[in-house]
Coordinates of C-alpha atoms in Angstrom, one line a residue:
X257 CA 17.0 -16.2 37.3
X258 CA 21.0 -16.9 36.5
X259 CA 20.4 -20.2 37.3
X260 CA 17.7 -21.0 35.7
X261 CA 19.7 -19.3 32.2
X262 CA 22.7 -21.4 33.5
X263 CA 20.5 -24.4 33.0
X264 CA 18.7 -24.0 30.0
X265 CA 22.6 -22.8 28.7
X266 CA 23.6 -26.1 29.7
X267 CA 20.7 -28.3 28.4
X268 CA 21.1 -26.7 24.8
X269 CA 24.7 -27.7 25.3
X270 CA 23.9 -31.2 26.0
X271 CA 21.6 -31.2 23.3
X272 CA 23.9 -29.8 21.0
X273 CA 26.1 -33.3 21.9
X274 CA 23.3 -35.3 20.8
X275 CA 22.8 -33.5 17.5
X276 CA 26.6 -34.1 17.0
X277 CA 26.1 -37.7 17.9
X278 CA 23.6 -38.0 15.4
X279 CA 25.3 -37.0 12.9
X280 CA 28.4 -39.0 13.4
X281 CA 26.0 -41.9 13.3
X282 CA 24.1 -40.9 9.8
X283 CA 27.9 -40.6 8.6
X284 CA 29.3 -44.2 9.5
X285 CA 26.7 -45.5 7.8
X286 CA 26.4 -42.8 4.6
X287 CA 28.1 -46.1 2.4
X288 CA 25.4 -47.6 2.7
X289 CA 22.9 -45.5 0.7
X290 CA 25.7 -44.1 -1.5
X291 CA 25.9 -45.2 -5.2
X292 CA 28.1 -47.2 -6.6
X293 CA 31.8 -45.4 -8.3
X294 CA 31.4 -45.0 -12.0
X295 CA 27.8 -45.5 -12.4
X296 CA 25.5 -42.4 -14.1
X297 CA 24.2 -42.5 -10.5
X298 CA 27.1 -40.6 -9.2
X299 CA 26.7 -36.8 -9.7
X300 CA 30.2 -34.9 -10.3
X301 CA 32.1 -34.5 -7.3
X302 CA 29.7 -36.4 -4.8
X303 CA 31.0 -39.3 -2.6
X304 CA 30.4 -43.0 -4.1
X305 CA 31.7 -46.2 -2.6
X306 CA 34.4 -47.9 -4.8
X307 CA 34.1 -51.4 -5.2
X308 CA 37.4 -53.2 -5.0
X309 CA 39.0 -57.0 -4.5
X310 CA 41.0 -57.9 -1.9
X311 CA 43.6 -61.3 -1.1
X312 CA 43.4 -62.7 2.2
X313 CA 46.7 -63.5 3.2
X314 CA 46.0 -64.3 6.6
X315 CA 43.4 -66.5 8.8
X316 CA 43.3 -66.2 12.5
X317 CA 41.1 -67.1 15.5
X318 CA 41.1 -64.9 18.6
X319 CA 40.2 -66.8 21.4
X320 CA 39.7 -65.4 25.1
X321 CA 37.3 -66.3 28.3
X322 CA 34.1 -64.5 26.7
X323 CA 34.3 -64.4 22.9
X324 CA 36.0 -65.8 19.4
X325 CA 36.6 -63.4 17.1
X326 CA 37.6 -64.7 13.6
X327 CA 40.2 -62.7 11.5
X328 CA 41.1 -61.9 8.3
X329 CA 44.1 -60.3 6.9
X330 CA 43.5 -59.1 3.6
X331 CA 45.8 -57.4 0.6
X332 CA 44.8 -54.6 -1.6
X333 CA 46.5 -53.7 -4.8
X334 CA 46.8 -50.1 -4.2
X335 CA 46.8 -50.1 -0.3
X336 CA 48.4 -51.1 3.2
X337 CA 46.9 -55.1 4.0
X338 CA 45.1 -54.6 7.4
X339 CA 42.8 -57.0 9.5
X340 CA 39.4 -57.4 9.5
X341 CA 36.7 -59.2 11.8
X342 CA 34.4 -61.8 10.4
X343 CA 31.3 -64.0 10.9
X344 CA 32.2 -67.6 11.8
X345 CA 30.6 -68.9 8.4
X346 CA 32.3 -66.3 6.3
X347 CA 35.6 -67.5 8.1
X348 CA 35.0 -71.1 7.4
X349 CA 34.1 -70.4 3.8
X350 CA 37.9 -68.7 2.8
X351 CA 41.1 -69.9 2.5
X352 CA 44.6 -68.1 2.4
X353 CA 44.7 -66.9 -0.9
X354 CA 40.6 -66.5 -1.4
X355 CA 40.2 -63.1 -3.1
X356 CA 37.0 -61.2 -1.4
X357 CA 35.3 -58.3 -2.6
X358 CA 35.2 -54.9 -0.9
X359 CA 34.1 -51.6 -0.5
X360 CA 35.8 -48.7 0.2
X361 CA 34.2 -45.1 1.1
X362 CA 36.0 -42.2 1.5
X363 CA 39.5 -44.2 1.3
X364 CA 38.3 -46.8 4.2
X365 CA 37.2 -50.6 3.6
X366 CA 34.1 -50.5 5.2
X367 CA 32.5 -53.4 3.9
X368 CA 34.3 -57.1 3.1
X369 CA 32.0 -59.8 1.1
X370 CA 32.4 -63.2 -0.8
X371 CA 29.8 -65.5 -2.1
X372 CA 26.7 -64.1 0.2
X373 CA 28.7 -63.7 2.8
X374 CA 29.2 -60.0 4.0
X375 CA 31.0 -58.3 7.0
X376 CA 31.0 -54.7 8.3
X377 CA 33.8 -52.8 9.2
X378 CA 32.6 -49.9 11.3
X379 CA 35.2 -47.0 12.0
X380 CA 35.1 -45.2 14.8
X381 CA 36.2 -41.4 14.6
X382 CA 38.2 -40.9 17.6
X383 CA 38.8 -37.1 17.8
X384 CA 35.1 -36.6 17.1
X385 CA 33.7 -38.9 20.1
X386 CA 36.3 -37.0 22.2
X387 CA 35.4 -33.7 21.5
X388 CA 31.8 -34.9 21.9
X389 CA 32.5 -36.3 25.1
X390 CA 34.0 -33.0 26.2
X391 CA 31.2 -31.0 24.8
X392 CA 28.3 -33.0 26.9
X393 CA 30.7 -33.3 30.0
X394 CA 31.0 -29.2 29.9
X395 CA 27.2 -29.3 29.5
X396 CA 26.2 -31.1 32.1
X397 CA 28.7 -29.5 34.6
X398 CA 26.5 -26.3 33.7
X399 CA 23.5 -27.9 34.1
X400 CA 24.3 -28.9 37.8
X401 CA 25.9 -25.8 38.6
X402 CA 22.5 -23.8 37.5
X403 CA 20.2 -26.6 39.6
X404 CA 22.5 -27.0 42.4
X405 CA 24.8 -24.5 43.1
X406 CA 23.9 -22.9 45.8
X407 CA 23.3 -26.6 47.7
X408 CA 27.0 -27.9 46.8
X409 CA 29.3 -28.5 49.1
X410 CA 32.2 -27.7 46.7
X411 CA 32.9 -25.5 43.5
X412 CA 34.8 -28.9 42.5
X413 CA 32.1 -31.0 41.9
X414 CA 30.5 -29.3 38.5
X415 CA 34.2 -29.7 37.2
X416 CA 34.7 -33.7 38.7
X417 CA 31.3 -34.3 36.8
X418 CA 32.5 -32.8 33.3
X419 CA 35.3 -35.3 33.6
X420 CA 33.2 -38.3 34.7
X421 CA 30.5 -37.3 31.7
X422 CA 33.0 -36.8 29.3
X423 CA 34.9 -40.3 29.9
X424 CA 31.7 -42.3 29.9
X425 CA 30.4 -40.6 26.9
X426 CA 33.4 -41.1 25.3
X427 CA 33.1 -44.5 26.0
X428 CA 29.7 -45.0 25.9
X429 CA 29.5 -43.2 22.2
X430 CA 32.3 -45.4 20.9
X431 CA 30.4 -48.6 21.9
X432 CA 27.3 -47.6 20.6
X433 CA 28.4 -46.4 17.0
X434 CA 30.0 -49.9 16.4
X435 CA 27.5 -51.4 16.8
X436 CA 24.9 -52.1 13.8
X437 CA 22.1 -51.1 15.8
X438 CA 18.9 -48.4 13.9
X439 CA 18.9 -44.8 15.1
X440 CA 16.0 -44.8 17.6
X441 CA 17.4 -48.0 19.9
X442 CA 21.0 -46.3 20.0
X443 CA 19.9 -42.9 21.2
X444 CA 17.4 -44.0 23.2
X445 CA 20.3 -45.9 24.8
X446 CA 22.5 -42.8 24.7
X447 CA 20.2 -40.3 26.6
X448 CA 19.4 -43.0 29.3
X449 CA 22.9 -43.8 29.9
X450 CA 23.7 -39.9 30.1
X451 CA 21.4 -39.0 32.3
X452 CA 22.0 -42.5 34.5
X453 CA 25.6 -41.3 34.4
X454 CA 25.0 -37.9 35.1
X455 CA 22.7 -38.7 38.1
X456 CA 25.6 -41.7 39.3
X457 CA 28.5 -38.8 38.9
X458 CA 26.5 -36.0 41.1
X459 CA 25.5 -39.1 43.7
X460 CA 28.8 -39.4 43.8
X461 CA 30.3 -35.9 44.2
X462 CA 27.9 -34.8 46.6
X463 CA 28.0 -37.8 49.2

């Protein structure tokens, strides 16, 4: 009967993760729906995405074995100037001095644009992903401990898996939200690469 409760503890654990997950995923891309600053649309205190103009200052192409990536460093008035990556076109289509428009939610560009051309700039909450990591790592070490305990060779291995799980969702989470991908492909991807890691981590441990 405990381990049985130890599982089920563990699963609503996991599938607390998840939930987090989805909300950190609905909240990197809350801009997008949000209206416009100092429109009637915006009610009093609400979040609305600024729209701003920015100088590039900077052109740049990163080059290594697998990928380009081209660069822009761009100027705000009222801001630090930080990098941003582009599309090949939008790259081709700007010069050093070429102002570009932007948007800025909740004090972050997250969106850079000029004459059609647009590119996204995803930002990734690091704490957040780590403490997710950590939470779905804990769970699944309680999860294994109620469906295998009694069978394992070591006390150690529950605790070896939380690590494993936690790294690779951290990692796995991090890859996943940059990308521009809809809700249902990411977490489909998410719980198939928990459970592949989960299954690869106990492989592992019990050998």
């Amino acid at each position: 009967m405990v381990q049985v409760l130890l599982v089920l503890a563990g699963l609503s654990v996991v599938g607390l993760g998840f939930s987090w997950f989805v909300d950190t995923y609905h909240e990197g891309r809350a801009y997008r729906t949000a209206p416009t600053c100092g429109t009637p649309a915006v009610r009093p205190g609400a979040d609305c995405v600024r729209q701003e103009s920015g100088r590039v200052t900077r052109r740049e192409v990163q080059q290594d074995s697998d990928s380009t990536t081209y660069v822009l460093t761009v100027a705000r008035e009222m801001a630090p100037t930080d990098t941003y990556d582009v599309g090949k076109a939008f790259y081709r289509d700007v010069e050093t001095g070429t102002i570009v428009d932007l948007k800025v939610w909740r004090g972050l560009v997250v969106e850079l644009g000029y004459h059609g051309h647009k590119a996204d700039n995803p930002h990734i909450p690091w704490l957040t992903l780590l403490k997710l990591g950590l939470l779905i790592g804990a769970g699944t070490a309680v999860i294994t401990y109620g469906a295998f305990g009694p069978d394992l060779d070591s006390r150690l291995v529950p605790v070896g898996m939380a690590v494993l799980v936690a790294g690779a969702t951290f990692v796995g989470a991090t890859i996943l939200l940059s990308m521009l991908w809809p809700l249902a492909v990411v977490l489909t991807i998410a719980i198939l690469a928990w459970l592949l890691a989960a299954a690869t981590t106990l492989g592992i441990s019990t050998a």
